[in-house]
Coordinates of C-alpha atoms and ligand atoms in Angstrom, one line a residue:
X28 CA -64.4 -85.8 -76.8
X29 CA -60.2 -85.8 -75.9
X30 CA -59.4 -86.1 -72.4
X31 CA -60.9 -83.2 -70.2
X32 CA -58.6 -80.7 -68.8
X33 CA -60.1 -79.0 -65.9
X34 CA -59.5 -75.9 -64.3
X35 CA -60.7 -74.4 -61.0
X36 CA -64.0 -72.5 -61.2
X37 CA -65.2 -72.9 -65.1
X38 CA -64.6 -76.0 -66.8
X39 CA -62.5 -76.0 -70.0
X40 CA -62.9 -78.7 -72.1
X41 CA -61.5 -79.6 -75.1
X42 CA -63.7 -79.4 -78.3
X43 CA -65.2 -82.3 -79.8
X44 CA -68.6 -83.5 -80.6
X45 CA -70.0 -84.3 -76.9
X46 CA -68.8 -80.8 -75.6
X47 CA -70.2 -78.8 -78.8
X48 CA -73.6 -80.5 -78.6
X49 CA -73.7 -79.3 -74.8
X50 CA -72.2 -75.5 -75.7
X51 CA -75.5 -75.7 -77.9
X52 CA -77.8 -77.3 -75.4
X53 CA -76.5 -74.4 -72.8
X54 CA -76.6 -71.8 -75.3
X55 CA -80.6 -72.5 -76.1
X56 CA -81.6 -72.6 -72.5
X57 CA -80.1 -69.1 -72.3
X58 CA -76.6 -69.9 -70.7
X59 CA -73.1 -68.3 -71.6
X60 CA -70.5 -70.8 -73.2
X61 CA -67.0 -69.3 -73.7
X62 CA -65.4 -70.2 -77.4
X63 CA -62.5 -69.6 -79.4
X64 CA -62.2 -67.8 -82.5
X65 CA -59.1 -66.5 -84.6
X66 CA -59.2 -63.2 -83.2
X67 CA -59.4 -64.0 -79.2
X68 CA -61.7 -65.9 -76.9
X69 CA -65.2 -64.8 -76.7
X70 CA -68.2 -65.2 -74.3
X71 CA -71.2 -66.3 -76.5
X72 CA -74.8 -66.1 -75.9
X73 CA -77.9 -66.1 -78.0
X74 CA -78.4 -62.5 -78.8
X75 CA -81.8 -62.8 -79.7
X76 CA -82.6 -63.4 -76.0
X77 CA -82.6 -60.6 -73.6
X78 CA -82.0 -62.6 -70.3
X79 CA -79.3 -64.1 -72.0
X80 CA -77.6 -60.8 -73.6
X81 CA -78.0 -59.4 -70.2
X82 CA -76.2 -62.2 -68.2
X83 CA -73.4 -61.6 -70.7
X84 CA -72.9 -57.9 -69.5
X85 CA -73.3 -58.9 -65.7
X86 CA -70.4 -61.4 -66.4
X87 CA -67.8 -59.3 -67.7
X88 CA -68.9 -55.9 -65.9
X89 CA -69.3 -54.2 -69.2
X90 CA -71.0 -50.8 -69.6
X91 CA -74.4 -51.4 -71.0
X92 CA -73.4 -48.7 -73.6
X93 CA -70.9 -50.8 -74.9
X94 CA -72.5 -52.6 -78.0
X95 CA -72.0 -56.0 -78.6
X96 CA -70.7 -58.0 -81.8
X97 CA -73.2 -60.3 -83.7
X98 CA -71.5 -63.4 -84.8
X99 CA -73.2 -65.3 -87.6
X100 CA -72.5 -68.3 -90.3
X101 CA -72.5 -66.9 -93.5
X102 CA -73.5 -63.5 -95.6
X103 CA -76.9 -64.3 -95.8
X104 CA -77.8 -64.5 -92.5
X105 CA -76.0 -61.3 -91.6
X106 CA -78.3 -59.7 -94.3
X107 CA -81.2 -60.9 -91.9
X108 CA -80.2 -58.8 -89.2
X109 CA -78.3 -55.7 -91.0
X110 CA -78.9 -53.9 -94.2
X111 CA -76.1 -54.4 -96.7
X112 CA -75.1 -51.8 -99.2
X113 CA -73.3 -52.7 -102.3
X114 CA -69.6 -51.4 -100.4
X115 CA -70.9 -53.8 -97.1
X116 CA -71.5 -56.4 -99.6
X117 CA -68.0 -56.3 -101.1
X118 CA -66.0 -56.3 -98.2
X119 CA -68.2 -59.2 -96.5
X120 CA -67.7 -61.4 -99.9
X121 CA -64.2 -60.8 -99.9
X122 CA -63.2 -60.8 -96.4
X123 CA -65.5 -63.4 -94.6
X124 CA -65.1 -65.5 -92.8
X125 CA -62.5 -64.2 -91.2
X126 CA -61.6 -61.0 -88.4
X127 CA -63.8 -58.4 -89.7
X128 CA -66.7 -56.6 -88.4
X129 CA -69.2 -54.5 -90.5
X130 CA -71.3 -52.2 -88.5
X131 CA -74.3 -51.5 -91.1
X132 CA -77.8 -49.8 -90.4
X133 CA -79.9 -52.8 -88.6
X134 CA -83.0 -54.1 -90.1
X135 CA -86.4 -53.2 -88.7
X136 CA -87.2 -56.8 -88.2
X137 CA -84.0 -57.4 -86.6
X138 CA -84.5 -60.1 -84.2
X139 CA -81.4 -59.4 -81.7
X140 CA -82.0 -58.2 -78.0
X141 CA -82.6 -54.1 -77.7
X142 CA -79.5 -54.7 -75.4
X143 CA -77.4 -55.9 -78.2
X144 CA -77.0 -52.6 -79.9
X145 CA -77.1 -50.4 -77.0
X146 CA -79.8 -48.3 -78.2
X147 CA -77.8 -47.2 -81.7
X148 CA -79.5 -47.7 -85.2
X149 CA -76.4 -50.0 -86.2
X150 CA -75.4 -53.4 -85.7
X151 CA -71.8 -55.1 -85.6
X152 CA -71.9 -58.1 -87.5
X153 CA -69.1 -60.6 -88.2
X154 CA -68.7 -64.5 -89.4
X155 CA -66.0 -65.6 -88.0
X156 CA -63.7 -68.5 -89.4
X157 CA -62.7 -70.7 -86.2
X158 CA -63.8 -74.0 -87.0
X159 CA -65.1 -74.5 -83.2
X160 CA -66.9 -71.2 -83.4
X161 CA -68.5 -71.9 -86.9
X162 CA -69.7 -75.4 -85.7
X163 CA -71.4 -73.5 -82.7
X164 CA -72.8 -70.9 -85.2
X165 CA -74.1 -74.0 -87.6
X166 CA -75.6 -76.5 -85.0
X167 CA -77.0 -74.3 -82.8
X168 CA -78.8 -72.3 -85.5
X169 CA -78.5 -69.2 -83.2
X170 CA -76.8 -65.5 -84.0
X171 CA -74.4 -65.2 -80.8
X172 CA -73.3 -62.2 -79.4
X173 CA -70.4 -63.0 -78.4
X174 CA -67.8 -60.2 -76.5
X175 CA -64.0 -61.2 -75.7
X176 CA -64.3 -63.4 -72.7
X177 CA -62.2 -61.2 -70.1
X178 CA -63.6 -58.8 -67.3
X179 CA -64.8 -55.6 -69.1
X180 CA -61.5 -53.6 -69.7
X181 CA -59.2 -56.5 -69.1
X182 CA -56.5 -57.9 -70.9
X183 CA -58.5 -59.8 -73.7
X184 CA -58.2 -63.6 -73.6
X185 CA -56.1 -65.8 -76.3
X186 CA -56.2 -69.5 -74.2
X187 CA -58.6 -71.0 -72.5
X188 CA -56.6 -70.7 -69.0
X189 CA -56.8 -66.5 -69.8
X190 CA -60.8 -67.0 -69.9
X191 CA -60.8 -69.1 -66.5
X192 CA -58.2 -66.8 -65.0
X193 CA -60.2 -63.6 -65.5
X194 CA -63.8 -64.9 -65.1
X195 CA -63.5 -68.0 -63.2
X196 CA -66.7 -69.7 -62.3
X197 CA -69.0 -67.3 -63.4
X198 CA -68.0 -69.4 -67.3
X199 CA -69.7 -72.7 -66.7
X200 CA -68.1 -73.9 -69.8
X201 CA -64.9 -73.0 -71.8
X202 CA -64.8 -74.6 -75.2
X203 CA -61.1 -75.2 -75.5
X204 CA -59.5 -74.9 -78.9
X205 CA -56.3 -74.0 -78.0
X206 CA -54.6 -70.9 -78.6
X207 CA -56.4 -68.1 -81.0
X208 CA -54.3 -67.8 -84.2
X209 CA -54.4 -64.2 -84.7
X210 CA -54.3 -63.0 -81.0
X211 CA -55.9 -60.0 -81.8
X212 CA -59.8 -58.3 -81.4
X213 CA -61.4 -58.1 -85.1
X214 CA -61.0 -55.1 -87.2
X215 CA -64.1 -52.9 -86.8
X216 CA -65.4 -50.8 -89.9
X217 CA -68.5 -48.6 -90.2
X218 CA -70.0 -48.5 -94.1
X219 CA -72.4 -46.0 -94.9
X220 CA -73.2 -44.1 -97.8
X221 CA -70.8 -45.6 -100.0
X222 CA -68.2 -44.6 -97.6
X223 CA -66.4 -46.4 -94.8
X224 CA -64.5 -45.9 -91.2
X225 CA -62.0 -47.9 -89.5
X226 CA -63.4 -48.0 -86.0
X227 CA -61.0 -50.4 -84.6
X228 CA -57.9 -51.7 -86.2
X229 CA -57.3 -55.1 -86.2
X230 CA -55.9 -57.9 -88.1
X231 CA -57.4 -57.0 -91.3
X232 CA -55.5 -54.3 -92.5
X233 CA -55.7 -51.0 -94.1
X234 CA -54.2 -51.9 -97.4
X235 CA -56.5 -55.4 -97.5
X236 CA -59.5 -52.9 -97.2
X237 CA -58.5 -50.8 -99.4
X238 CA -57.1 -53.0 -102.1
X239 CA -61.3 -54.9 -101.6
X240 CA -63.0 -51.1 -101.6
X241 CA -60.8 -49.5 -104.7
X242 CA -60.5 -46.4 -102.4
X243 CA -59.1 -45.1 -98.7
X244 CA -61.7 -45.3 -96.0
X245 CA -62.6 -41.8 -94.6
X246 CA -61.3 -40.6 -91.5
X247 CA -63.1 -41.7 -88.1
X248 CA -64.4 -38.6 -86.0
X249 CA -61.8 -38.9 -83.1
X250 CA -64.5 -36.9 -81.3
X251 CA -67.3 -39.4 -81.2
X252 CA -66.9 -42.5 -79.4
X253 CA -68.8 -44.8 -82.0
X254 CA -67.3 -48.0 -81.2
X255 CA -66.8 -47.7 -77.1
X256 CA -63.6 -50.4 -77.9
X257 CA -62.4 -46.9 -78.5
X258 CA -62.3 -45.5 -75.5
X259 CA -58.5 -44.7 -74.5
X260 CA -58.1 -47.0 -71.4
X261 CA -59.0 -50.8 -72.7
X262 CA -57.6 -54.0 -72.8
X263 CA -55.1 -52.7 -69.8
X264 CA -52.9 -55.1 -67.5
X265 CA -53.1 -53.7 -63.8
X266 CA -49.5 -53.0 -63.9
X267 CA -48.3 -49.5 -65.3
X268 CA -46.9 -50.1 -68.8
X269 CA -44.4 -48.0 -70.5
X270 CA -44.2 -47.8 -74.6
X271 CA -41.1 -47.7 -77.0
X272 CA -38.6 -49.1 -74.2
X273 CA -35.6 -50.1 -76.3
X274 CA -34.1 -50.9 -72.4
X275 CA -35.9 -51.6 -69.3
X276 CA -35.2 -51.1 -65.7
X277 CA -34.6 -54.2 -63.2
X278 CA -37.9 -53.8 -61.8
X279 CA -39.7 -53.8 -65.4
X280 CA -41.2 -57.3 -67.1
X281 CA -39.4 -56.1 -70.5
X282 CA -41.8 -57.7 -73.5
X283 CA -39.1 -57.3 -76.4
X284 CA -39.7 -57.7 -80.1
X285 CA -36.7 -58.1 -83.0
X286 CA -33.6 -58.1 -82.0
X287 CA -34.6 -56.3 -78.3
X288 CA -34.7 -60.0 -76.5
X289 CA -36.8 -59.1 -73.6
X290 CA -38.0 -61.0 -71.0
X291 CA -40.0 -62.6 -73.4
X292 CA -40.1 -62.0 -77.5
X293 CA -43.0 -61.1 -79.3
X294 CA -40.7 -62.3 -82.5
X295 CA -37.1 -62.5 -82.6
X296 CA -38.0 -62.4 -86.4
X297 CA -39.9 -59.3 -86.0
X298 CA -43.4 -60.8 -87.8
X299 CA -45.8 -58.3 -86.9
X300 CA -48.7 -61.3 -87.3
X301 CA -46.5 -63.4 -85.0
X302 CA -46.1 -60.7 -82.5
X303 CA -49.7 -60.3 -82.9
X304 CA -50.9 -63.7 -81.7
X305 CA -48.6 -63.5 -78.7
X306 CA -49.1 -59.8 -77.5
X307 CA -51.7 -60.5 -75.0
X308 CA -50.3 -63.8 -73.7
X309 CA -47.5 -62.0 -72.9
X310 CA -49.1 -59.2 -71.3
X311 CA -51.1 -62.0 -69.2
X312 CA -47.7 -63.5 -68.5
X313 CA -46.2 -59.5 -67.6
X314 CA -49.0 -59.4 -65.3
X315 CA -48.8 -62.3 -63.3
X316 CA -44.8 -62.1 -63.1
X317 CA -42.9 -61.0 -59.8
X318 CA -42.3 -57.3 -61.5
X319 CA -44.3 -54.2 -60.5
X320 CA -44.1 -52.4 -64.1
X321 CA -44.0 -53.6 -67.6
X322 CA -42.0 -52.1 -70.6
X323 CA -42.7 -52.8 -74.0
X324 CA -40.3 -52.4 -76.8
X325 CA -41.0 -50.3 -80.0
X326 CA -43.1 -52.0 -82.6
X327 CA -43.2 -50.7 -86.2
X328 CA -46.8 -49.2 -87.6
X329 CA -47.1 -51.0 -90.6
X330 CA -50.0 -53.2 -91.2
X331 CA -51.2 -55.3 -88.3
X332 CA -48.7 -53.0 -86.4
X333 CA -51.0 -50.6 -86.5
X334 CA -53.4 -52.7 -84.6
X335 CA -50.8 -53.6 -82.2
X336 CA -49.9 -50.0 -81.2
X337 CA -53.2 -49.3 -80.8
X338 CA -53.8 -51.9 -78.1
X339 CA -50.9 -51.6 -76.7
X340 CA -51.7 -47.4 -76.4
X341 CA -54.7 -48.6 -74.4
X342 CA -53.4 -50.9 -72.2
X343 CA -50.6 -47.9 -71.5
X344 CA -53.2 -45.2 -70.8
X345 CA -54.2 -44.5 -66.8
X346 CA -57.9 -45.6 -66.1
Ligands
LIG10 P1 -65.5 -56.4 -77.9 O1 -66.4 -57.1 -78.4 O2 -65.4 -56.2 -76.5 O3 -64.5 -56.7 -79.0 O4 -65.7 -54.9 -78.5 C1 -66.9 -55.1 -79.5 C2 -66.5 -53.7 -80.2 O5 -67.5 -53.4 -80.8 C3 -67.1 -52.6 -79.3 O6 -65.9 -51.9 -79.1 C4 -68.2 -52.0 -79.5 O7 -68.6 -50.7 -79.5 C5 -68.2 -52.1 -81.0 N1 -69.1 -51.9 -81.6 C6 -70.6 -52.9 -81.7 N2 -71.4 -52.7 -82.1 C7 -71.5 -51.3 -82.9 C8 -72.2 -50.2 -83.4 N3 -73.3 -50.8 -83.7 N4 -71.3 -49.5 -83.9 C9 -70.3 -48.9 -83.6 N5 -69.5 -49.8 -82.8 C10 -70.1 -50.8 -82.4
LIG11 MG1 -63.1 -56.8 -75.7

């Protein structure tokens, strides 16, 4: 293990063999561990242990109707939990490991605790690419439920420090793998009847999905909150947030993009992937700044820009 990096409250330690071993032991004993993924930091627990799953909900203050994503090491494990038709298999084979969550019908003998799926007949599955999360999955042999490691409704964490700021001592061990590369939560699709719907835009773009499926998604029914991450107010900073702000008032912390410099710029080169990786860190900084309000420059609605604007709209919605 390279030197420790302790914070107040939860202990963030750099990822190393000793720490992975400890994390595995904690998970096997029904404990929680915060772990980096390529999207955001997750709060992981054994998805087959009902008490451990209850602890995730309690720690996050997450409403019990909001189901959890189960992380698996590979496609084969996913097939033991959910039923993959041809289209779901196509997505998994083409885009896993990666930042894509696939919602499929749950198997009758699926061993995950009932609370994970919040009473639904479906299960959300993801095979992540991050080496630390992969090692944890492989060494533990567990299927890990892992929502973002923050208080429910707050800004997702993209560094170990963000986890500590949001959850503090409630999380005894944070594996610190540095900043998350993608920085925005996984794309969620639901696959059924040979069709697919996008439940949450994310790093895997609609164009990528279309290229794999050979067809466009069908529209998700917006009147039906199928993925509670679709709730309007979510990912929210504690301050009012204004969108499409070309300029900012004196009392606004301005998050810039491209040629609008702002107090900090998500990507001076107007690179949307770079902007996505820095969005939540910028919102955390804006929240911690002395300014009472936040303004965000316009972000183009193309590719991963869809996911950025989705999160920003929710961040701007009153609770
Ligand atoms: P989070 O882990 O906080 O990124 O949130 C996970 C998202 O996955 C939430 O919006 C959930 O509602 C969604 N989700 C999990 N399971 C299902 C499911 N069976 N059907 C639809 N959405 C789901
Ligand atoms: Mg979350």
